Short mmCIF file of C-alpha atoms in Angstrom, two decimals:
data_model
loop_
_atom_site.label_atom_id
_atom_site.label_comp_id
_atom_site.label_asym_id
_atom_site.label_seq_id
_atom_site.Cartn_x
_atom_site.Cartn_y
_atom_site.Cartn_z
CA UNK A 1 -15.65 -5.32 19.77
CA UNK A 2 -14.39 -4.53 16.27
CA UNK A 3 -13.13 -1.09 15.39
CA UNK A 4 -11.97 -0.12 11.93
CA UNK A 5 -8.97 2.21 11.80
CA UNK A 6 -8.73 4.53 8.80
CA UNK A 7 -5.56 4.49 6.76
CA UNK A 8 -3.83 7.84 6.39
CA UNK A 9 -4.83 9.71 3.24
CA UNK A 10 -2.22 9.44 0.47
CA UNK A 11 0.24 12.29 0.09
CA UNK A 12 2.10 11.27 -3.06
CA UNK A 13 3.63 14.11 -5.08
CA UNK A 14 1.55 15.23 -8.05
CA UNK A 15 4.33 14.30 -10.51
CA UNK A 16 4.29 10.71 -9.21
CA UNK A 17 0.50 10.41 -9.50
CA UNK A 18 0.66 11.82 -13.04
CA UNK A 19 3.41 9.38 -14.00
CA UNK A 20 1.41 6.40 -12.72
CA UNK A 21 -1.71 7.45 -14.61
CA UNK A 22 0.34 8.05 -17.76
CA UNK A 23 0.86 4.29 -18.26
CA UNK A 24 -2.78 3.31 -18.91
CA UNK A 25 -3.36 6.50 -20.89
CA UNK A 26 -0.36 5.75 -23.11
CA UNK A 27 -1.67 2.25 -23.81
CA UNK A 28 -5.06 3.58 -24.85
CA UNK A 29 -3.73 6.40 -27.04
CA UNK A 30 -0.93 4.47 -28.76
CA UNK A 31 -3.32 1.67 -29.72
CA UNK A 32 -5.00 4.02 -32.19
CA UNK A 33 -1.95 5.82 -33.64
CA UNK A 34 -1.12 4.68 -37.21
CA UNK A 35 1.98 2.54 -37.68
CA UNK A 36 4.98 4.26 -39.30
CA UNK A 37 4.57 4.49 -43.05
CA UNK A 38 1.52 2.26 -43.18
CA UNK A 39 -0.99 5.02 -42.53
CA UNK A 40 -3.26 2.73 -40.55
CA UNK A 41 -3.51 1.76 -36.90
CA UNK A 42 -2.98 -1.72 -35.48
CA UNK A 43 -5.46 -4.36 -36.60
CA UNK A 44 -8.78 -3.78 -34.87
CA UNK A 45 -8.24 -6.70 -32.46
CA UNK A 46 -4.85 -5.30 -31.34
CA UNK A 47 -6.23 -1.80 -30.83
CA UNK A 48 -9.18 -3.08 -28.85
CA UNK A 49 -6.89 -5.32 -26.75
CA UNK A 50 -4.53 -2.46 -25.86
CA UNK A 51 -7.47 -0.16 -25.13
CA UNK A 52 -9.03 -2.73 -22.81
CA UNK A 53 -5.66 -3.32 -21.17
CA UNK A 54 -5.30 0.43 -20.53
CA UNK A 55 -8.82 0.71 -19.14
CA UNK A 56 -8.20 -2.36 -16.95
CA UNK A 57 -4.97 -0.86 -15.58
CA UNK A 58 -6.74 2.42 -14.83
CA UNK A 59 -9.51 0.54 -12.99
CA UNK A 60 -6.91 -1.46 -11.05
CA UNK A 61 -4.96 1.69 -10.09
CA UNK A 62 -8.19 3.30 -8.87
CA UNK A 63 -9.33 0.26 -6.87
CA UNK A 64 -6.08 -0.94 -5.22
CA UNK A 65 -5.69 1.87 -2.62
CA UNK A 66 -9.30 1.45 -1.50
CA UNK A 67 -8.60 -2.11 -0.35
CA UNK A 68 -6.09 -1.06 2.35
CA UNK A 69 -7.57 -1.33 5.85
CA UNK A 70 -6.70 -1.93 9.49
CA UNK A 71 -9.29 -3.34 11.89
CA UNK A 72 -8.94 -4.09 15.59
CA UNK A 73 -11.05 -7.15 16.38
CA UNK A 74 -11.62 -9.00 19.65
CA UNK A 75 -8.83 -11.44 18.79
CA UNK A 76 -6.28 -9.52 16.72
CA UNK A 77 -5.25 -6.90 14.19
CA UNK A 78 -6.92 -7.56 10.84
CA UNK A 79 -5.08 -6.10 7.86
CA UNK A 80 -6.73 -5.85 4.47
CA UNK A 81 -4.90 -5.30 1.23
CA UNK A 82 -5.68 -5.87 -2.42
CA UNK A 83 -4.40 -9.45 -2.40
CA UNK A 84 -6.41 -10.48 0.66
CA UNK A 85 -7.05 -10.04 4.37
CA UNK A 86 -5.27 -11.65 7.29
CA UNK A 87 -5.38 -11.34 11.07
CA UNK A 88 -2.50 -11.26 13.55
CA UNK A 89 -3.27 -12.26 17.16
CA UNK A 90 -2.46 -9.48 19.64
CA UNK A 91 -0.23 -11.81 21.67
CA UNK A 92 2.20 -12.03 18.67
CA UNK A 93 2.56 -8.26 18.20
CA UNK A 94 4.68 -5.38 19.45
CA UNK A 95 4.15 -1.76 18.35
CA UNK A 96 6.62 1.13 17.98
CA UNK A 97 6.13 4.76 16.98
CA UNK A 98 8.76 5.87 14.52
CA UNK A 99 9.95 9.01 12.82
CA UNK A 100 11.37 7.02 9.91
CA UNK A 101 9.67 6.19 6.67
CA UNK A 102 9.83 4.05 3.60
CA UNK A 103 12.89 4.31 1.42
CA UNK A 104 13.53 2.40 -1.80
CA UNK A 105 11.17 -0.34 -2.88
CA UNK A 106 13.00 -3.67 -2.94
CA UNK A 107 9.99 -5.67 -4.08
CA UNK A 108 6.24 -5.19 -4.11
CA UNK A 109 3.82 -2.48 -5.15
CA UNK A 110 4.37 1.25 -4.97
CA UNK A 111 1.38 3.20 -6.21
CA UNK A 112 0.07 6.53 -4.93
CA UNK A 113 -1.83 5.64 -1.77
CA UNK A 114 -0.76 1.98 -1.74
CA UNK A 115 2.66 0.65 -0.73
CA UNK A 116 3.05 -3.06 -0.02
CA UNK A 117 6.08 -5.29 -0.06
CA UNK A 118 9.68 -5.02 1.06
CA UNK A 119 11.15 -1.50 1.39
CA UNK A 120 14.32 -0.04 2.84
CA UNK A 121 13.66 2.06 5.93
CA UNK A 122 14.97 5.56 6.69
CA UNK A 123 14.73 5.36 10.49
CA UNK A 124 17.48 4.16 12.83
CA UNK A 125 15.41 1.25 14.16
CA UNK A 126 15.41 -0.98 11.06
CA UNK A 127 17.23 -1.46 7.77
CA UNK A 128 14.15 -2.70 5.92
CA UNK A 129 10.46 -3.28 6.60
CA UNK A 130 7.44 -4.93 5.09
CA UNK A 131 5.07 -2.14 4.09
CA UNK A 132 1.28 -2.26 4.18
CA UNK A 133 0.81 1.48 3.98
CA UNK A 134 -0.93 4.37 2.26
CA UNK A 135 2.03 6.76 2.68
CA UNK A 136 5.79 6.63 2.92
CA UNK A 137 5.90 8.75 6.12
CA UNK A 138 3.97 9.12 9.37
CA UNK A 139 3.41 5.50 10.31
CA UNK A 140 4.00 2.96 13.05
CA UNK A 141 5.96 -0.26 13.14
CA UNK A 142 4.14 -3.41 14.16
CA UNK A 143 6.52 -6.29 14.83
CA UNK A 144 5.37 -9.86 14.44
CA UNK A 145 7.67 -12.88 14.72
CA UNK A 146 10.78 -10.74 14.22
CA UNK A 147 9.45 -9.02 11.08
CA UNK A 148 8.81 -5.27 11.10
CA UNK A 149 5.64 -4.13 9.30
CA UNK A 150 5.16 -0.45 8.46
CA UNK A 151 1.50 0.65 8.75
CA UNK A 152 0.06 4.13 8.28
CA UNK A 153 -3.14 4.63 10.25
CA UNK A 154 -4.73 8.09 10.06
CA UNK A 155 -3.91 8.68 13.74
CA UNK A 156 -0.75 6.70 14.61
CA UNK A 157 -0.77 7.69 18.30
CA UNK A 158 -4.38 6.60 18.80
CA UNK A 159 -3.65 3.37 16.91
CA UNK A 160 -0.67 2.59 19.18
CA UNK A 161 -2.77 3.38 22.27
CA UNK A 162 -5.59 1.13 21.04
CA UNK A 163 -3.14 -1.73 20.49
CA UNK A 164 -1.61 -1.14 23.93
CA UNK A 165 -5.10 -1.25 25.48
CA UNK A 166 -5.46 -4.72 23.93
CA UNK A 167 -2.24 -5.92 25.58
CA UNK A 168 0.27 -5.24 22.80
CA UNK A 169 3.66 -4.14 24.24
CA UNK A 170 4.78 -0.66 23.14
CA UNK A 171 8.49 -0.42 22.29
CA UNK A 172 10.58 2.74 22.76
#
């Protein structure tokens, strides 16, 4: 039986969301501002290119968080992210509730509602984690082959119980 687990809704600060959306907007607007002293904008091809690049970035920023998903299948935990979907067998997993959260991004993606890659961790259990999360707080750790993955289901306790019901050991 497959059951899809909702990711927690993003809680990024408004200033961070505005900063992220400023990048594509700046590309679009600056493409049509006249060059200094010349009184004319970039050649039409350059303006169109930068405009399309800005629109493409905006579309990417809007689509990326929607690709994050967690699904409990008959055989394992299926994790979906923008770059693809993979499944971990339950026998390879351990789960831990944590009060810690993501710290600094070491490598990966950090957009409002979408955090993937290597991050430092603020909890006492780990120094760093691999994030596949919608938030920086309120998640669970799923360990696989010695690597700690930080996931943020909408209901972390229910998620941990569902994994435990499928035979995944729960760590203290």
